[in-house]
CSV table of C-alpha atoms in Angstrom, one decimal:
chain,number,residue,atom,x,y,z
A,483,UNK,CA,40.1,9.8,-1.5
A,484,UNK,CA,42.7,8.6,1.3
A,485,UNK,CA,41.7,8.4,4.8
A,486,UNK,CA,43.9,9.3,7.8
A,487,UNK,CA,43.4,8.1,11.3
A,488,UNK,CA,43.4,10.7,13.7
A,489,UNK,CA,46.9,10.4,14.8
A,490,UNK,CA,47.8,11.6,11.6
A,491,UNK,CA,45.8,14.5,11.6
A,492,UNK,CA,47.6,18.2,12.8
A,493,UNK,CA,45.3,20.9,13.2
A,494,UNK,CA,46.0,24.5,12.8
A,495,UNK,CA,45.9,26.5,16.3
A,496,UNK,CA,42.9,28.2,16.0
A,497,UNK,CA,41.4,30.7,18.4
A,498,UNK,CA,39.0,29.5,19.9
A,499,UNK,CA,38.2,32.6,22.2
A,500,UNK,CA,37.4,36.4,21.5
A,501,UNK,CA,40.3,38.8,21.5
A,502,UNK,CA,40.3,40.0,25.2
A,503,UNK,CA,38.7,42.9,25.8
A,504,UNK,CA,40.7,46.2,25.1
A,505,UNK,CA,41.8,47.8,28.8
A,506,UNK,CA,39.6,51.0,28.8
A,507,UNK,CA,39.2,53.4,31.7
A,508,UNK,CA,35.6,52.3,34.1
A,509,UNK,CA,33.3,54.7,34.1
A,510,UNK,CA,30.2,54.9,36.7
A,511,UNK,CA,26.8,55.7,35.5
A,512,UNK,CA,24.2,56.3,38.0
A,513,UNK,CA,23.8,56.3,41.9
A,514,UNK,CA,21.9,53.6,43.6
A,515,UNK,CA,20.0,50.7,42.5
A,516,UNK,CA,20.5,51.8,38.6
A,517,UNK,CA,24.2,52.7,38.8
A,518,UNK,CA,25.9,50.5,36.2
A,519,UNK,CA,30.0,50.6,35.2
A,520,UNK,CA,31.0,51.0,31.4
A,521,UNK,CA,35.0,50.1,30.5
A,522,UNK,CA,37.0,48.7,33.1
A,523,UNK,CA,36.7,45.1,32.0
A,524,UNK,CA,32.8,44.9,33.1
A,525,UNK,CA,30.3,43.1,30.7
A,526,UNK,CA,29.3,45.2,28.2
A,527,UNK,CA,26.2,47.3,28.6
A,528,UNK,CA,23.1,47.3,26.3
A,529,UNK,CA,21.8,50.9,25.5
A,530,UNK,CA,18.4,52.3,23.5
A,531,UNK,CA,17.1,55.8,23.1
A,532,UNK,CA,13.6,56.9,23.3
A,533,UNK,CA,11.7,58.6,20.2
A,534,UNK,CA,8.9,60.5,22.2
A,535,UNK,CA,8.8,63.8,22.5
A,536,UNK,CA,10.4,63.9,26.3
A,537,UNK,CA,8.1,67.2,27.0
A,538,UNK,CA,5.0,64.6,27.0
A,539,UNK,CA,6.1,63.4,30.6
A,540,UNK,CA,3.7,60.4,30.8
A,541,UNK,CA,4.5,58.9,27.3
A,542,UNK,CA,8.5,59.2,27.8
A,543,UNK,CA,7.7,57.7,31.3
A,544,UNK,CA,5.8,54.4,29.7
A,545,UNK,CA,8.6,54.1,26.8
A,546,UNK,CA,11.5,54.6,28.9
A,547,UNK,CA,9.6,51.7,30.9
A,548,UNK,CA,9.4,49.5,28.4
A,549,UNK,CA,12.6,49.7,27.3
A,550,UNK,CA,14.3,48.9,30.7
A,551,UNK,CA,12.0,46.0,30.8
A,552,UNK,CA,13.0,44.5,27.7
A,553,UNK,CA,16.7,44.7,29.0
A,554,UNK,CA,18.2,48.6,28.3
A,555,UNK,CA,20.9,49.1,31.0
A,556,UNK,CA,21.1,52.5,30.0
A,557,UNK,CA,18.1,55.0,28.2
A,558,UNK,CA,18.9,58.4,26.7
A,559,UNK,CA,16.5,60.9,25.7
A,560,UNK,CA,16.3,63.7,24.0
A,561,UNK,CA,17.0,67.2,25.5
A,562,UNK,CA,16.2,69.7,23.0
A,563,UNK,CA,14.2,72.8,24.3
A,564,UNK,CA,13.1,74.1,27.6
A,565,UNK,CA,9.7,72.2,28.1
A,566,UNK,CA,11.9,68.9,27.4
A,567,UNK,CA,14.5,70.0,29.9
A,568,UNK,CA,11.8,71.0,32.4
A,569,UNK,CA,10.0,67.2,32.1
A,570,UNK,CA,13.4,65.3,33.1
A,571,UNK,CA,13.1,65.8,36.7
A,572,UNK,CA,9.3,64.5,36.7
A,573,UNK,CA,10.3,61.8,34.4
A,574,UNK,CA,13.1,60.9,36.8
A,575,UNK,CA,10.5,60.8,39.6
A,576,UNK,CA,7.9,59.1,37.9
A,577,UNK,CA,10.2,56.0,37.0
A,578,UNK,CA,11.4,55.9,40.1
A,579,UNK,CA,8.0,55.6,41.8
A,580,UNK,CA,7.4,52.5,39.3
A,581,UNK,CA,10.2,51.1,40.8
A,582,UNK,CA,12.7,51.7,37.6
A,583,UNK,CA,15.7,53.1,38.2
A,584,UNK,CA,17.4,53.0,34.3
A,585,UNK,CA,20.2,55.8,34.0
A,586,UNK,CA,19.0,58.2,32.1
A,587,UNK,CA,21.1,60.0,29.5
A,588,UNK,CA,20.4,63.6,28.0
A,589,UNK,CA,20.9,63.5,24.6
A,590,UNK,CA,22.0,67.9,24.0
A,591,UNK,CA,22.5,69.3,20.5
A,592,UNK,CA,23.1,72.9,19.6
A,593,UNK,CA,22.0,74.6,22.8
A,594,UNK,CA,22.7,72.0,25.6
A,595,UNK,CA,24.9,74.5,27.6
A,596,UNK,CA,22.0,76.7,28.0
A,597,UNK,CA,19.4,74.3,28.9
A,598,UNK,CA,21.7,72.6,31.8
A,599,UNK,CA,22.3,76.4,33.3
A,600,UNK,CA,18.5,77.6,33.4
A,601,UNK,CA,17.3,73.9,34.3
A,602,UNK,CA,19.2,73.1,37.0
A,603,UNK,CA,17.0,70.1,38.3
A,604,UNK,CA,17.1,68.4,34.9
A,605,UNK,CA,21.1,69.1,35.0
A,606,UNK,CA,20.5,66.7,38.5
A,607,UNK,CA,18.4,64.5,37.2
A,608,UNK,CA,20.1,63.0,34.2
A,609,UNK,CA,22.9,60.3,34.8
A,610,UNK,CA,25.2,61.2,32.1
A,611,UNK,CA,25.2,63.9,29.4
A,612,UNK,CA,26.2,63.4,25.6
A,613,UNK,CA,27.8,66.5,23.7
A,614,UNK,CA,28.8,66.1,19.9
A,615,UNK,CA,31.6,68.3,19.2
A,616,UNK,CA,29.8,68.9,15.6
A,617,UNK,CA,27.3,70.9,17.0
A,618,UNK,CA,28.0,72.0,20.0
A,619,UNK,CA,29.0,75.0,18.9
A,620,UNK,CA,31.0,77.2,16.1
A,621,UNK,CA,33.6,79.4,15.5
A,622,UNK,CA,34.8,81.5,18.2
A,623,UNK,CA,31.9,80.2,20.7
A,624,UNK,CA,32.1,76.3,20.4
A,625,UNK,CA,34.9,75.8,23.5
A,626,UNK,CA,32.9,78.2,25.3
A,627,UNK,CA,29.7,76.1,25.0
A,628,UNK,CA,31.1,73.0,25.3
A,629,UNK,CA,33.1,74.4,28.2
A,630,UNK,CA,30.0,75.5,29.8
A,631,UNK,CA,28.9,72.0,28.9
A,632,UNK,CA,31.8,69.8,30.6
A,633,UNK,CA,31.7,72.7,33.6
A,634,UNK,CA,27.9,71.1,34.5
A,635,UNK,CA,28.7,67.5,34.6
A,636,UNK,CA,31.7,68.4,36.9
A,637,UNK,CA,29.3,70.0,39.1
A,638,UNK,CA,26.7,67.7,39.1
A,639,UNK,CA,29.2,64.7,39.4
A,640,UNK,CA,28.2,63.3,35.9
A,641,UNK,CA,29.7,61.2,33.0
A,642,UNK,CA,29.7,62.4,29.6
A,643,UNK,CA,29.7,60.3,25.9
A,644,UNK,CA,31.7,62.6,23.7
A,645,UNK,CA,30.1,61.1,20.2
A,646,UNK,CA,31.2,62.6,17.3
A,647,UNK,CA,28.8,61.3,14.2
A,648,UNK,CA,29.4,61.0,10.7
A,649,UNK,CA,26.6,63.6,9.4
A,650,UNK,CA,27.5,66.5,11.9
A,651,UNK,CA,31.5,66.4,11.5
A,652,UNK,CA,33.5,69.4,13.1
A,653,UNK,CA,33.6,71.4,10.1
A,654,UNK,CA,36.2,73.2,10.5
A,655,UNK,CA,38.7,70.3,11.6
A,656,UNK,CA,37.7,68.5,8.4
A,657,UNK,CA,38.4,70.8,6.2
A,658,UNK,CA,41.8,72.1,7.9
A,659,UNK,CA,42.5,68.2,7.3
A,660,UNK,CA,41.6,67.7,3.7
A,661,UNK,CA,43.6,71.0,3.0
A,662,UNK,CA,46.7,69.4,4.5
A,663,UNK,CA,45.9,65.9,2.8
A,664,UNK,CA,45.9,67.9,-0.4
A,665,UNK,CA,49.0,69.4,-0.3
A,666,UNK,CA,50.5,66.2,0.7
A,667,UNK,CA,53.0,64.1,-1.9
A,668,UNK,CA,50.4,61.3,-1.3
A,669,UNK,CA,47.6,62.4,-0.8
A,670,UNK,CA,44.4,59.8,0.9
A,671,UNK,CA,41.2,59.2,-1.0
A,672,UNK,CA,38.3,61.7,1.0
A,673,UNK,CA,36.8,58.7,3.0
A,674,UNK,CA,40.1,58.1,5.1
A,675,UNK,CA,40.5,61.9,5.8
A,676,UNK,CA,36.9,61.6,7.3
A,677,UNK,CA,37.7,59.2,9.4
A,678,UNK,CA,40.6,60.2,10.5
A,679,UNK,CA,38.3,63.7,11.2
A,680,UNK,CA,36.2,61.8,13.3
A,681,UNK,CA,38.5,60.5,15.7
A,682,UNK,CA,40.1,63.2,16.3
A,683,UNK,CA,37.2,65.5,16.8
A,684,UNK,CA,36.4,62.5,19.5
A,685,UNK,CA,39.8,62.5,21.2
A,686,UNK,CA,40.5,66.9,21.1
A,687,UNK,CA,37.5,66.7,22.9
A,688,UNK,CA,37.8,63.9,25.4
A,689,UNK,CA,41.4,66.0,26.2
A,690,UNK,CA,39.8,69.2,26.3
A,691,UNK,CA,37.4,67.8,28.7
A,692,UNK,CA,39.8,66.5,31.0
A,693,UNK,CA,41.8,70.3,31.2
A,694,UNK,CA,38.4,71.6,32.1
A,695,UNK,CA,38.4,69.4,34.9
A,696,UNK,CA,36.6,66.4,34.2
A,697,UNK,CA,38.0,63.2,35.3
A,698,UNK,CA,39.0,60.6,32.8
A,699,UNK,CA,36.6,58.0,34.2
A,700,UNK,CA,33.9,60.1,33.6
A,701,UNK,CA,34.4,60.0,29.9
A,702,UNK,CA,32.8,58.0,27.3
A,703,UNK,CA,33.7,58.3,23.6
A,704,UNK,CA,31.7,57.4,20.2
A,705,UNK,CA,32.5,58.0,16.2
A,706,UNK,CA,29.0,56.4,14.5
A,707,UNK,CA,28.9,56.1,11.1
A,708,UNK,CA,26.6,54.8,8.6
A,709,UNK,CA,28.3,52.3,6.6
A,710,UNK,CA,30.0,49.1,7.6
A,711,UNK,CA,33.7,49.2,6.7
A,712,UNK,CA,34.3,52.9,8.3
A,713,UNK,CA,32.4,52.2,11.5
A,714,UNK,CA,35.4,49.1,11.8
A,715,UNK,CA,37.9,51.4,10.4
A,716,UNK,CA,37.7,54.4,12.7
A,717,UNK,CA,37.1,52.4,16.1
A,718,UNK,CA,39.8,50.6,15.2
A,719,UNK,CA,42.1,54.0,15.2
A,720,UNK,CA,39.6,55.3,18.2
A,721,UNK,CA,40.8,52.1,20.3
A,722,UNK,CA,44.5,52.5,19.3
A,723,UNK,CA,45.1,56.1,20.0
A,724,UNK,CA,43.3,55.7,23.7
A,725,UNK,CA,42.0,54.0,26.8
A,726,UNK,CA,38.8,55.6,26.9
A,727,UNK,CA,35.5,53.8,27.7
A,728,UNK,CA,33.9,53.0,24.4
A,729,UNK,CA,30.5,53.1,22.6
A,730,UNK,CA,29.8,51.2,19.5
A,731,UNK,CA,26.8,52.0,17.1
A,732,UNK,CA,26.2,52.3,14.0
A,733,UNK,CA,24.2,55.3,13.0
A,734,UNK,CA,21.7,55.0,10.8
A,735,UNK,CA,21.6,51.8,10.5
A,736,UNK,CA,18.1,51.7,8.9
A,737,UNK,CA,14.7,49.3,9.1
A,738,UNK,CA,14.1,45.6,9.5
A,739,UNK,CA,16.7,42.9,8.5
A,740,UNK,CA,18.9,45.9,6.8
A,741,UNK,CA,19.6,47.9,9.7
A,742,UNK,CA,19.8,44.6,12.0
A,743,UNK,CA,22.0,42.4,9.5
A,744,UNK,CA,24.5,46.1,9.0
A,745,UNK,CA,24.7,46.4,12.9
A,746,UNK,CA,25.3,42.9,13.6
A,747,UNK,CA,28.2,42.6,11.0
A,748,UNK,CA,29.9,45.9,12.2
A,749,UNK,CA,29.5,45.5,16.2
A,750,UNK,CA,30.3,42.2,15.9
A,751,UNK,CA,33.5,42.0,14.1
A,752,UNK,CA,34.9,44.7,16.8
A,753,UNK,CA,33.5,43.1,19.6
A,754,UNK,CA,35.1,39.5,18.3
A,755,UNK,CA,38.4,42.3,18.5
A,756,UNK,CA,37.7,43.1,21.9
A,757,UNK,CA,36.4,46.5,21.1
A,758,UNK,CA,33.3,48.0,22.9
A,759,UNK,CA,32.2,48.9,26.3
A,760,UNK,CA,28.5,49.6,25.8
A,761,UNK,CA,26.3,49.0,22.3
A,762,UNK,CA,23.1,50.5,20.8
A,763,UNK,CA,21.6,48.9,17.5
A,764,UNK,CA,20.1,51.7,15.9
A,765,UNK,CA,17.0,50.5,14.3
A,766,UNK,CA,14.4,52.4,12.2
A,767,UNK,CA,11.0,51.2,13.7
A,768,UNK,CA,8.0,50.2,11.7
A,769,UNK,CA,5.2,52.8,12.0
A,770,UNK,CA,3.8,52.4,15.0
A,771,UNK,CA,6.7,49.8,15.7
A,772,UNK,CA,8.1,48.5,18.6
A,773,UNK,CA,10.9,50.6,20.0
A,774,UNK,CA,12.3,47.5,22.9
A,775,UNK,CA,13.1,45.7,19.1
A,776,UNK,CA,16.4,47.2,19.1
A,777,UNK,CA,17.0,46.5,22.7
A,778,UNK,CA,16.3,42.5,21.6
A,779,UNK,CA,18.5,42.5,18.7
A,780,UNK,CA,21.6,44.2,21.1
A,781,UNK,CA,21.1,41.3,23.7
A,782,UNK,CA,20.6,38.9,20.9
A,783,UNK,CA,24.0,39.6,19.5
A,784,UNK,CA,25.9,39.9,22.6
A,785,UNK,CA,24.9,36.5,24.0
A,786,UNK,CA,24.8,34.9,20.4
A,787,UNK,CA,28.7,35.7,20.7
A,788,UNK,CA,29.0,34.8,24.2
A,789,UNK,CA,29.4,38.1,25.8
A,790,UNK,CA,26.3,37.7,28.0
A,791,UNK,CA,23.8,35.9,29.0
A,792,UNK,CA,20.1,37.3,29.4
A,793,UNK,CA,17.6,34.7,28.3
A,794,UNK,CA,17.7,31.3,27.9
A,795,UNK,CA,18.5,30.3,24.2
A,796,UNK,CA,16.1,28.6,21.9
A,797,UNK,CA,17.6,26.7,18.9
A,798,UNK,CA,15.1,25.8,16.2
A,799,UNK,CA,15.9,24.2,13.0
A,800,UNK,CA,15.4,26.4,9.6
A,801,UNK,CA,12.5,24.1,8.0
A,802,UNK,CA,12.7,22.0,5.2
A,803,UNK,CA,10.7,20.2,2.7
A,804,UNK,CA,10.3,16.9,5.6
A,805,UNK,CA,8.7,19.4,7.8
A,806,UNK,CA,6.1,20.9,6.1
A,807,UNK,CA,3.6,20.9,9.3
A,808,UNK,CA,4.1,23.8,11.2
A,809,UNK,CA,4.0,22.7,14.6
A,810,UNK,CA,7.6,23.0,15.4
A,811,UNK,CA,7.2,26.8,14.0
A,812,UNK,CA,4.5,27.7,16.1
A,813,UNK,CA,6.3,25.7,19.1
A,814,UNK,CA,9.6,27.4,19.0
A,815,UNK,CA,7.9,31.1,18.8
A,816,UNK,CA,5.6,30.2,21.5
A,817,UNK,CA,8.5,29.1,23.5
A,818,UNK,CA,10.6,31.5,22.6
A,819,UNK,CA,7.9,34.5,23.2
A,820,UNK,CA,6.8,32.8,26.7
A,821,UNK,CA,10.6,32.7,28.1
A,822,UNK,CA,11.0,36.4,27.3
A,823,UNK,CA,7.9,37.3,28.8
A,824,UNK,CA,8.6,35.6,31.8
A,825,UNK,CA,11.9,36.2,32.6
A,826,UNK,CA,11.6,39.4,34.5
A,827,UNK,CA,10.0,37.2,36.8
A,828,UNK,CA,12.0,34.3,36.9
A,829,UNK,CA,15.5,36.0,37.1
A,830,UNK,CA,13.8,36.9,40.6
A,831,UNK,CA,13.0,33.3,41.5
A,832,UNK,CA,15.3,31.2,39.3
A,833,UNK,CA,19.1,31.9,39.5
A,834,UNK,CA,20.9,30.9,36.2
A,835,UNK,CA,17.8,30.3,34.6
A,836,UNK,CA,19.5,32.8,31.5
A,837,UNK,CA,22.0,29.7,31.0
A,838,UNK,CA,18.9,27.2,29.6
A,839,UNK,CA,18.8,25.7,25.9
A,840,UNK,CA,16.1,24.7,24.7
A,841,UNK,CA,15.9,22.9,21.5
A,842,UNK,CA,12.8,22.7,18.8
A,843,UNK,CA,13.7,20.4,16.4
A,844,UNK,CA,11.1,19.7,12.9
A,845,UNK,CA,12.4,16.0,12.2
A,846,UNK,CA,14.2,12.9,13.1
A,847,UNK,CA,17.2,13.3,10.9
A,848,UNK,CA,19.2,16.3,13.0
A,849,UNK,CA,16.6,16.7,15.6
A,850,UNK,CA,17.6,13.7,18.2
A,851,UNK,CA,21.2,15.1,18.2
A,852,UNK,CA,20.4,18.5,18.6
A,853,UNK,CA,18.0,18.3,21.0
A,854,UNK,CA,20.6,15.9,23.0
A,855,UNK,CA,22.8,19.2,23.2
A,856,UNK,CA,20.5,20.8,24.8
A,857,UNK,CA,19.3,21.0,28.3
A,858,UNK,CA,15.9,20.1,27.1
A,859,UNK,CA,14.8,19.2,23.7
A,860,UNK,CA,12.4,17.9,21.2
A,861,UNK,CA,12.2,16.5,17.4
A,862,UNK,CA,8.9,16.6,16.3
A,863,UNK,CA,7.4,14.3,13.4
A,864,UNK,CA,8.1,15.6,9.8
A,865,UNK,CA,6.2,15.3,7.1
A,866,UNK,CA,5.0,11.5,6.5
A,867,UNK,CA,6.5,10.5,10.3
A,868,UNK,CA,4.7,8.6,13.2
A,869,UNK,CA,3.4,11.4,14.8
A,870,UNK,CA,5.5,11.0,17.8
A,871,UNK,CA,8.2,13.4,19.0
A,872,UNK,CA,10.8,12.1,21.5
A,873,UNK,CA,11.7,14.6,24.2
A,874,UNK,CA,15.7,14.7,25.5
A,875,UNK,CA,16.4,16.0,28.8
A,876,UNK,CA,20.1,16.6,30.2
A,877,UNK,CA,21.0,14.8,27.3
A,878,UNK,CA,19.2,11.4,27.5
A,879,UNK,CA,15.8,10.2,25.8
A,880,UNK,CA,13.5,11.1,28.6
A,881,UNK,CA,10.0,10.2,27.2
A,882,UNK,CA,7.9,10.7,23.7
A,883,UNK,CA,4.8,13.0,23.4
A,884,UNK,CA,2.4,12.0,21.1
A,885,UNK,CA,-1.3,13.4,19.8
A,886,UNK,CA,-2.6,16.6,19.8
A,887,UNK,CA,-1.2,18.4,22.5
A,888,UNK,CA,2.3,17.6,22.1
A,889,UNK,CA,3.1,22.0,21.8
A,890,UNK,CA,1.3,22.0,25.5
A,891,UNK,CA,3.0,19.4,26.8
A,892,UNK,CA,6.3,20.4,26.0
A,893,UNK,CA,5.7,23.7,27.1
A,894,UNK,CA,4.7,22.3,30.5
A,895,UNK,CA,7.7,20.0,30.4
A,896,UNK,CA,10.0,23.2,30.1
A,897,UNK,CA,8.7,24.8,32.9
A,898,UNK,CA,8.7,22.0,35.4
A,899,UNK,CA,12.6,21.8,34.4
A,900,UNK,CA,12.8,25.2,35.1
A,901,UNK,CA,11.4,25.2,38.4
A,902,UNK,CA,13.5,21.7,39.0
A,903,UNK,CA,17.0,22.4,38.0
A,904,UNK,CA,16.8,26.2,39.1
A,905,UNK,CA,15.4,25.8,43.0
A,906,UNK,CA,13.4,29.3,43.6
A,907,UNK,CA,15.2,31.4,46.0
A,908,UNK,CA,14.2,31.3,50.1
A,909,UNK,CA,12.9,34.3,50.5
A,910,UNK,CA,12.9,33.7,54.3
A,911,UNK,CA,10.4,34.3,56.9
C-alpha cells in the first residue's frame, strides 16, 4: 500500500454539526419557578409520566418527586375519573410544599371535557392538558368535546399537546383515506395511508384549536408510533407541513435494552435532523422497577448527542481479556452512581460542574490517552500489570495510585477537582 503525505490528502466536507433545529412556534408551560418554554429554539425538554393511580394523592406526590429529581422538566399524569381529577389540586399543593414545582400535565382520554367542567380546581391546577383526537370523542359529538376541551385551556390560560397515537387513530379519518387511496390509479401500501392519517388527525386538530380560540403558542403536537421507521417517517411530514412545537416519543417502546435501544435509534436520528422540541423514552419498567429510568435514558441521549448537558460524563472502557480484575467496573459505576447522586447538590454549589469528564480506563494500552482527554482520568493495571494506575488531570500525568485503595482515592481525587476547578458559589452574608 502507497502512503500520501497530508498535503495530498482532500477530505470530503462532512458535517460536523446537527442540522439546526427546525423553527417551531415557543410555547410556555407553567407559571413561576417551574415554567419551562418548549419550541422556539430553547434546549429541548425532557418529559416522564407517572404510573400511579393519581387518586392515591401521597403515592403520585412521592413519584412525581422522584421523577423531577432525577431530571423531568415536565410530569404528566393521568386524569381519568373524578377521584383522579379531584386529587390534582392536593397533588399540586403537596409538591409545592416540598419545594417542587415540575409542570404537571393532565393526561384526558374519553371523558376529559367533563372532568375539566365539574373539577374546576384540577382544570387550575394542571399546566398543560393533552387531548388525543382518537378518543376524544365520536361521531356527531367529538368537536363538541374536544371543543369543550380547547374552551378550558383558553380559560384557564393553558397549553395543550394534541397527540394523536398509532393504536387510537381517528377512525373515521382513516378510513375516509384508505377509501380514497383505493380508488386511486396508484394506490399506497396501508402503512403510508396510516401515516399520512396520523398527521393529519394531528394538524385538523391543532387548526381547529386555533378557530376555537386557542393561540398558536399554546399548542404542542405529537404522532407516537410503535415501530422505528414510521415514527421517522410521519415526523418527518408533521415537521414539513408546520411550525408547531413538537414532541417526540415513541410509544410503546417496550422493556429494558429493547425499548431503550428502539427509542434511542428513532429520537435520535430526528433530533440529528433538527426535529424535536421536548422527548419522553417510553420505557416498560421491571416489576417493581424504577420509573426515573426513563427519565436517565432521555438525558443520557440528549447530552450523548450534544444537545445538553446534565451530568458530568463518565467514559469507561468496554473490558477485555487484559482486564480481567474488576476494579475499573466497580470504579466507574461507583463514580458514575455517586455524580448522579450528588448532583442535585452540586449544580447548587458548583456552576458547570455538568461539563466534567471523567475517565475509567482498565489498561495501559488505550487507557493513558483516553484518560488524557479527559478532565480527570485513570488507567488502572490489567491483568498481569504492576499494580499501579497513573492518574491524568487537565491532560497531564499528575501522580500514580497504587495498593488497595486506589477506587477510594480516585474517588477523593474527583471530588477535590470538583470543588477546585468549580469554586462554590458566595452565597453572601
Amino acid at each position: 500500500m502507497s502512503s500520501s503525505s497530508a498535503a495530498d490528502l482532500s477530505l470530503a466536507p462532512f458535517p460536523a454539526e446537527p442540522a439546526p433545529r427546525h423553527k417551531t412556534v415557543a410555547v410556555r408551560i407553567g407559571e413561576g419557578k417551574g415554567a419551562i418554554t418548549v419550541g422556539g429554539g430553547a434546549p429541548v425538554v425532557v418529559q416522564s409520566m407517572t404510573n400511579t393511580d393519581t387518586a392515591d394523592i401521597e403515592g403520585t406526590v412521592a413519584q412525581v418527586a422522584a421523577l423531577a429529581r432525577a431530571g423531568s422538566e415536565i410530569v404528566r399524569i393521568t386524569v381519568d375519573r373524578d377521584e383522579a381529577a379531584a386529587a390534582v389540586p392536593h397533588i399540586r399543593d403537596l409538591l409545592h410544599k416540598r419545594g417542587i414545582h415540575v409542570p404537571l400535565v393532565g393526561d384526558f382520554h374519553y371523558i376529559g371535557h367533563k372532568l375539566l367542567a365539574a373539577h374546576p380546581a384540577c382544570a387550575e391546577a394542571l399546566d398543560k392538558y393533552r387531548i388525543n383526537p382518537g378518543n376524544v370523542g365520536f361521531k356527531d359529538k367529538k368537536d363538541r368535546q374536544f371543543s369543550a376541551i380547547v374552551e378550558q385551556a383558553i380559560k384557564h390560560n393553558k397549553a395543550v399537546r394534541i397527540g394523536a397515537n398509532w393504536g387510537s387513530l381517528d377512525q373515521e379519518l382513516l378510513t375516509a383515506l384508505m377509501d380514497g387511496n383505493s380508488r386511486s390509479p396508484s394506490p399506497l401500501d396501508a402503512r403510508a395511508v396510516t401515516r399520512e392519517a396520523m398527521v393529519r388527525s394531528a394538524l385538523y386538530s391543532a387548526e381547529r384549536a386555533e378557530e376555537i380560540g386557542l393561540p398558536r403558542d399554546r399548542i404542542i403536537l405529537s404522532a407516537k408510533v410503535s415501530a422505528v421507521q414510521d415514527l421517522i417517517a410521519v415526523y418527518r411530514m408533521l415537521t414539513l407541513r408546520s411550525d408547531y412545537a413538537i414532541h417526540l416519543g415513541l410509544t410503546e417502546a417496550g422493556m429494558g435494552s429493547k425499548g431503550i435501544v428502539a427509542s434511542s435509534a428513532a429520537m435520535g436520528i430526528l433530533l440529528q435532523e433538527g426535529i424535536g422540541d421536548t422527548i419522553r423514552v417510553s420505557l416498560t419498567p421491571e416489576p417493581g422497577g424504577d420509573r426515573t429510568v426513563e427519565v436517565t435514558v432521555a438525558q443520557e441521549l440528549l447530552q450523548t448527542m450534544g444537545f445538553r448537558t446534565f451530568v458530568p460524563l463518565v467514559a469507561a472502557c468496554p473490558g477485555c481479556g487484559r482486564t480481567t480484575s474488576t476494579v475499573f467496573q466497580e470504579l466507574a459505576r461507583d463514580i458514575q452512581s455517586f455524580i448522579r447522586d450528588e448532583m442535585p447538590g452540586w449544580k447548587t454549589r458548583y456552576p458547570g460542574v455538568e461539563a466534567l469528564n471523567v475517565a475509567v480506563m482498565g489498561c495501559i494500552v488505550n487507557g493513558p490517552g483516553e484518560s488524557k482527554h479527559a478532565d480527570i482520568g485513570i488507567s488502572l493495571p490489567g491483568t498481569g500489570e504492576t499494580p499501579s494506575a497513573p492518574v491524568f488531570i487537565d491532560g497531564q500525568k499528575a501522580m500514580t495510585l497504587r495498593g488497595p485503595t486506589i477506587a477510594g482515592d480516585f474517588k477523593q481525587l474527583v471530588i477535590d477537582y470538583i470543588e477546585r476547578r468549580y469554586a462554590p458559589v458566595d452565597a453572601g452574608p
